[in-house]
Amino acid sequence: QSALTQPASVSGSPGQSITISCTGTSSDVGGYNYVSWYQQHPGKAPKLMIYDVSNRPSGVSDRFSGSKSGNTASLTISGLQAEDEADYYCSSYTGSSTPVVFGGGTKLTVL
Amino acid sequence: QVQLVESGGGVVQPGRSLRLSCAASGFTFSSYGMHWVRQAPGKGLEWVAVIWYDGSNKYYADSVKGRFTISRDNSKNALYLQMNSLRDEDTAVYYCARDNVGGAGYFFDYWGQGTLVTVSS
Protein backbone atom coordinates (compact mmCIF):
# COMPACT_ATOMS: atom_id res chain seq x y z
CA GLN A 1 0.00 0.00 0.00
CA SER A 2 1.64 3.24 -1.13
CA ALA A 3 1.52 6.33 1.04
CA LEU A 4 -1.03 9.01 0.23
CA THR A 5 0.37 12.07 -1.53
CA GLN A 6 0.47 15.40 0.28
CA PRO A 7 2.36 18.59 -0.57
CA ALA A 8 5.54 18.84 1.48
CA SER A 9 4.76 22.36 2.62
CA VAL A 10 2.17 25.10 2.51
CA SER A 11 2.17 28.57 3.99
CA GLY A 12 -0.18 31.42 4.68
CA SER A 13 -0.48 34.66 6.58
CA PRO A 14 -2.54 35.10 9.73
CA GLY A 15 -6.22 35.40 8.89
CA GLN A 16 -5.88 33.74 5.50
CA SER A 17 -7.16 30.32 4.48
CA ILE A 18 -5.10 27.41 3.24
CA THR A 19 -5.95 24.00 1.83
CA ILE A 20 -3.88 20.83 2.08
CA SER A 21 -4.58 18.08 -0.43
CA CYS A 22 -4.27 14.34 0.09
CA THR A 23 -4.35 12.16 -3.00
CA GLY A 24 -4.82 8.42 -2.97
CA THR A 25 -6.54 5.84 -5.12
CA SER A 26 -9.91 4.20 -5.51
CA SER A 27 -8.66 1.56 -3.05
CA ASP A 28 -8.33 4.02 -0.20
CA VAL A 29 -9.39 7.69 -0.30
CA GLY A 30 -11.75 7.25 -3.23
CA GLY A 31 -13.27 4.02 -2.01
CA TYR A 32 -14.30 4.91 1.51
CA ASN A 33 -15.50 7.92 3.49
CA TYR A 34 -12.92 7.19 6.17
CA VAL A 35 -10.35 9.93 5.68
CA SER A 36 -8.93 11.52 8.80
CA TRP A 37 -6.53 14.39 9.46
CA TYR A 38 -4.00 14.80 12.29
CA GLN A 39 -2.11 17.83 13.55
CA GLN A 40 1.33 17.34 15.06
CA HIS A 41 3.39 20.00 16.76
CA PRO A 42 7.14 19.40 17.15
CA GLY A 43 7.91 16.81 19.79
CA LYS A 44 4.24 16.11 20.43
CA ALA A 45 1.86 13.28 19.65
CA PRO A 46 -0.53 13.64 16.70
CA LYS A 47 -3.98 15.03 17.43
CA LEU A 48 -7.14 14.09 15.56
CA MET A 49 -8.61 17.12 13.75
CA ILE A 50 -11.03 15.63 11.21
CA TYR A 51 -12.56 12.17 10.86
CA ASP A 52 -14.83 10.50 8.33
CA VAL A 53 -13.81 13.09 5.71
CA SER A 54 -15.51 16.11 7.23
CA ASN A 55 -16.41 15.59 10.90
CA ARG A 56 -14.74 17.50 13.70
CA PRO A 57 -14.15 15.95 17.12
CA SER A 58 -15.45 17.86 20.09
CA GLY A 59 -13.06 20.66 21.00
CA VAL A 60 -11.57 21.18 17.53
CA SER A 61 -12.06 24.66 16.15
CA ASP A 62 -14.61 25.10 13.37
CA ARG A 63 -11.84 26.85 11.43
CA PHE A 64 -10.82 23.33 10.42
CA SER A 65 -12.89 21.60 7.74
CA GLY A 66 -12.50 18.59 5.49
CA SER A 67 -13.86 17.46 2.15
CA LYS A 68 -13.31 14.87 -0.54
CA SER A 69 -13.68 14.65 -4.29
CA GLY A 70 -12.86 11.41 -6.03
CA ASN A 71 -9.47 10.16 -4.90
CA THR A 72 -8.43 13.46 -3.31
CA ALA A 73 -9.29 14.67 0.18
CA SER A 74 -8.65 18.17 1.44
CA LEU A 75 -8.15 19.92 4.75
CA THR A 76 -8.97 23.63 4.86
CA ILE A 77 -7.92 25.90 7.68
CA SER A 78 -9.57 29.29 7.67
CA GLY A 79 -8.58 32.35 9.69
CA LEU A 80 -5.00 31.08 10.09
CA GLN A 81 -3.50 31.57 13.53
CA ALA A 82 0.08 31.25 14.69
CA GLU A 83 -0.75 28.14 16.71
CA ASP A 84 -1.88 26.36 13.54
CA GLU A 85 1.77 26.09 12.48
CA ALA A 86 2.42 22.36 12.62
CA ASP A 87 2.70 19.21 10.51
CA TYR A 88 -0.53 17.78 9.15
CA TYR A 89 -1.09 14.18 8.12
CA CYS A 90 -3.98 12.60 6.29
CA SER A 91 -4.94 8.96 6.72
CA SER A 92 -7.34 6.64 4.99
CA TYR A 93 -8.93 3.29 5.61
CA THR A 94 -8.05 0.81 2.87
CA GLY A 95 -10.27 -2.18 3.53
CA SER A 96 -7.29 -4.49 3.10
CA SER A 97 -5.15 -6.52 5.48
CA THR A 98 -3.12 -3.34 5.92
CA PRO A 99 -6.14 -1.24 6.82
CA VAL A 100 -4.48 2.13 7.34
CA VAL A 101 -2.35 4.31 5.11
CA PHE A 102 -0.94 7.74 5.98
CA GLY A 103 0.09 10.62 3.80
CA GLY A 104 3.67 11.84 3.86
CA GLY A 105 2.77 14.92 5.86
CA THR A 106 2.57 18.66 5.13
CA LYS A 107 4.41 21.32 7.04
CA LEU A 108 2.24 24.40 7.52
CA THR A 109 4.08 27.66 8.06
CA VAL A 110 2.17 30.70 9.28
CA LEU A 111 4.08 33.68 7.92
CA GLN B 1 -9.96 11.05 30.85
CA VAL B 2 -8.42 8.74 28.27
CA GLN B 3 -4.73 8.12 28.83
CA LEU B 4 -2.27 6.00 26.87
CA VAL B 5 1.25 5.69 28.25
CA GLU B 6 3.93 3.88 26.31
CA SER B 7 7.07 2.41 27.82
CA GLY B 8 9.87 0.01 26.97
CA GLY B 9 11.80 2.02 24.41
CA GLY B 10 15.57 2.33 24.44
CA VAL B 11 18.75 1.60 22.55
CA VAL B 12 19.11 -1.90 21.13
CA GLN B 13 21.58 -3.55 18.78
CA PRO B 14 20.52 -4.73 15.32
CA GLY B 15 19.12 -8.23 15.39
CA ARG B 16 18.07 -8.02 19.02
CA SER B 17 14.56 -7.83 20.51
CA LEU B 18 12.54 -5.29 22.45
CA ARG B 19 9.04 -5.28 23.94
CA LEU B 20 6.98 -2.12 24.10
CA SER B 21 4.02 -1.65 26.41
CA CYS B 22 1.10 0.76 26.40
CA ALA B 23 -0.90 1.26 29.59
CA ALA B 24 -4.47 2.41 28.98
CA SER B 25 -6.83 4.13 31.38
CA GLY B 26 -9.96 6.24 31.41
CA PHE B 27 -12.01 4.05 29.07
CA THR B 28 -13.23 0.48 28.64
CA PHE B 29 -10.07 -0.91 27.07
CA SER B 30 -11.66 -4.21 26.06
CA SER B 31 -14.13 -2.41 23.76
CA TYR B 32 -11.59 -0.77 21.46
CA GLY B 33 -9.13 -1.84 18.84
CA MET B 34 -5.59 -0.60 19.37
CA HIS B 35 -2.81 0.32 16.96
CA TRP B 36 0.90 0.95 16.95
CA VAL B 37 2.09 3.80 14.72
CA ARG B 38 5.73 4.83 14.38
CA GLN B 39 7.62 7.88 13.24
CA ALA B 40 11.27 7.74 12.22
CA PRO B 41 13.34 10.82 13.13
CA GLY B 42 12.33 13.71 10.88
CA LYS B 43 9.93 11.52 8.91
CA GLY B 44 6.20 10.98 8.63
CA LEU B 45 3.81 8.64 10.37
CA GLU B 46 3.84 4.95 9.48
CA TRP B 47 1.13 2.55 10.57
CA VAL B 48 2.64 -0.59 12.14
CA ALA B 49 -0.03 -2.94 13.47
CA VAL B 50 -3.56 -3.29 14.81
CA ILE B 51 -5.24 -5.69 17.21
CA TRP B 52 -9.00 -5.91 17.49
CA TYR B 53 -10.80 -5.22 20.75
CA ASP B 54 -10.97 -8.90 21.65
CA GLY B 55 -7.63 -9.93 20.17
CA SER B 56 -9.37 -11.94 17.45
CA ASN B 57 -7.69 -10.18 14.53
CA LYS B 58 -4.20 -8.79 14.10
CA TYR B 59 -2.76 -7.09 11.04
CA TYR B 60 0.71 -5.80 10.27
CA ALA B 61 2.50 -3.49 7.88
CA ASP B 62 4.58 -5.37 5.33
CA SER B 63 7.72 -3.74 6.76
CA VAL B 64 7.32 -5.53 10.10
CA LYS B 65 5.37 -8.67 9.20
CA GLY B 66 7.03 -11.78 10.58
CA ARG B 67 9.23 -9.78 12.96
CA PHE B 68 6.76 -7.86 15.17
CA THR B 69 3.87 -9.25 17.21
CA ILE B 70 1.05 -7.18 18.64
CA SER B 71 -0.85 -8.46 21.66
CA ARG B 72 -3.06 -7.23 24.47
CA ASP B 73 -4.14 -8.16 27.97
CA ASN B 74 -7.62 -6.81 28.56
CA SER B 75 -7.47 -7.80 32.23
CA LYS B 76 -4.50 -5.45 32.66
CA ASN B 77 -5.63 -2.72 30.21
CA ALA B 78 -2.36 -3.19 28.40
CA LEU B 79 -1.17 -3.30 24.79
CA TYR B 80 2.16 -4.75 23.72
CA LEU B 81 4.47 -4.83 20.73
CA GLN B 82 7.12 -7.54 20.66
CA MET B 83 9.81 -6.49 18.21
CA ASN B 84 12.30 -9.13 17.06
CA SER B 85 15.16 -9.07 14.56
CA LEU B 86 15.35 -5.30 14.85
CA ARG B 87 16.88 -3.33 12.01
CA ASP B 88 18.34 0.16 11.76
CA GLU B 89 15.24 1.26 9.88
CA ASP B 90 13.04 0.38 12.86
CA THR B 91 14.49 3.37 14.71
CA ALA B 92 11.49 5.57 15.49
CA VAL B 93 9.14 6.95 18.09
CA TYR B 94 6.44 4.34 18.61
CA TYR B 95 2.95 5.56 19.47
CA CYS B 96 0.03 3.50 20.66
CA ALA B 97 -3.28 4.85 19.40
CA ARG B 98 -6.89 3.97 20.09
CA ASP B 99 -9.13 2.95 17.23
CA ASN B 100 -12.48 4.68 17.23
CA VAL B 101 -14.25 1.32 17.31
CA GLY B 102 -13.31 -2.32 17.54
CA GLY B 103 -10.26 -2.26 15.31
CA ALA B 104 -11.28 -1.48 11.75
CA GLY B 105 -8.85 1.40 11.41
CA TYR B 106 -11.21 4.18 10.43
CA PHE B 107 -9.38 6.71 12.58
CA PHE B 108 -7.40 7.15 15.79
CA ASP B 109 -9.06 9.29 18.42
CA TYR B 110 -6.43 9.15 21.17
CA TRP B 111 -2.65 8.81 21.05
CA GLY B 112 0.02 8.18 23.64
CA GLN B 113 3.08 10.40 24.00
CA GLY B 114 5.34 7.86 22.30
CA THR B 115 8.44 5.90 23.24
CA LEU B 116 11.72 6.13 21.32
CA VAL B 117 13.36 3.00 19.98
CA THR B 118 16.89 3.38 18.66
CA VAL B 119 18.47 0.47 16.82
CA SER B 120 22.20 0.96 16.69
CA SER B 121 25.38 -0.98 17.15
Short mmCIF file of C-alpha atoms in Angstrom, two decimals, chain A residues 68-104:
data_model
loop_
_atom_site.label_atom_id
_atom_site.label_comp_id
_atom_site.label_asym_id
_atom_site.label_seq_id
_atom_site.Cartn_x
_atom_site.Cartn_y
_atom_site.Cartn_z
CA LYS A 68 -13.31 14.87 -0.54
CA SER A 69 -13.68 14.65 -4.29
CA GLY A 70 -12.86 11.41 -6.03
CA ASN A 71 -9.47 10.16 -4.90
CA THR A 72 -8.43 13.46 -3.31
CA ALA A 73 -9.29 14.67 0.18
CA SER A 74 -8.65 18.17 1.44
CA LEU A 75 -8.15 19.92 4.75
CA THR A 76 -8.97 23.63 4.86
CA ILE A 77 -7.92 25.90 7.68
CA SER A 78 -9.57 29.29 7.67
CA GLY A 79 -8.58 32.35 9.69
CA LEU A 80 -5.00 31.08 10.09
CA GLN A 81 -3.50 31.57 13.53
CA ALA A 82 0.08 31.25 14.69
CA GLU A 83 -0.75 28.14 16.71
CA ASP A 84 -1.88 26.36 13.54
CA GLU A 85 1.77 26.09 12.48
CA ALA A 86 2.42 22.36 12.62
CA ASP A 87 2.70 19.21 10.51
CA TYR A 88 -0.53 17.78 9.15
CA TYR A 89 -1.09 14.18 8.12
CA CYS A 90 -3.98 12.60 6.29
CA SER A 91 -4.94 8.96 6.72
CA SER A 92 -7.34 6.64 4.99
CA TYR A 93 -8.93 3.29 5.61
CA THR A 94 -8.05 0.81 2.87
CA GLY A 95 -10.27 -2.18 3.53
CA SER A 96 -7.29 -4.49 3.10
CA SER A 97 -5.15 -6.52 5.48
CA THR A 98 -3.12 -3.34 5.92
CA PRO A 99 -6.14 -1.24 6.82
CA VAL A 100 -4.48 2.13 7.34
CA VAL A 101 -2.35 4.31 5.11
CA PHE A 102 -0.94 7.74 5.98
CA GLY A 103 0.09 10.62 3.80
CA GLY A 104 3.67 11.84 3.86
#
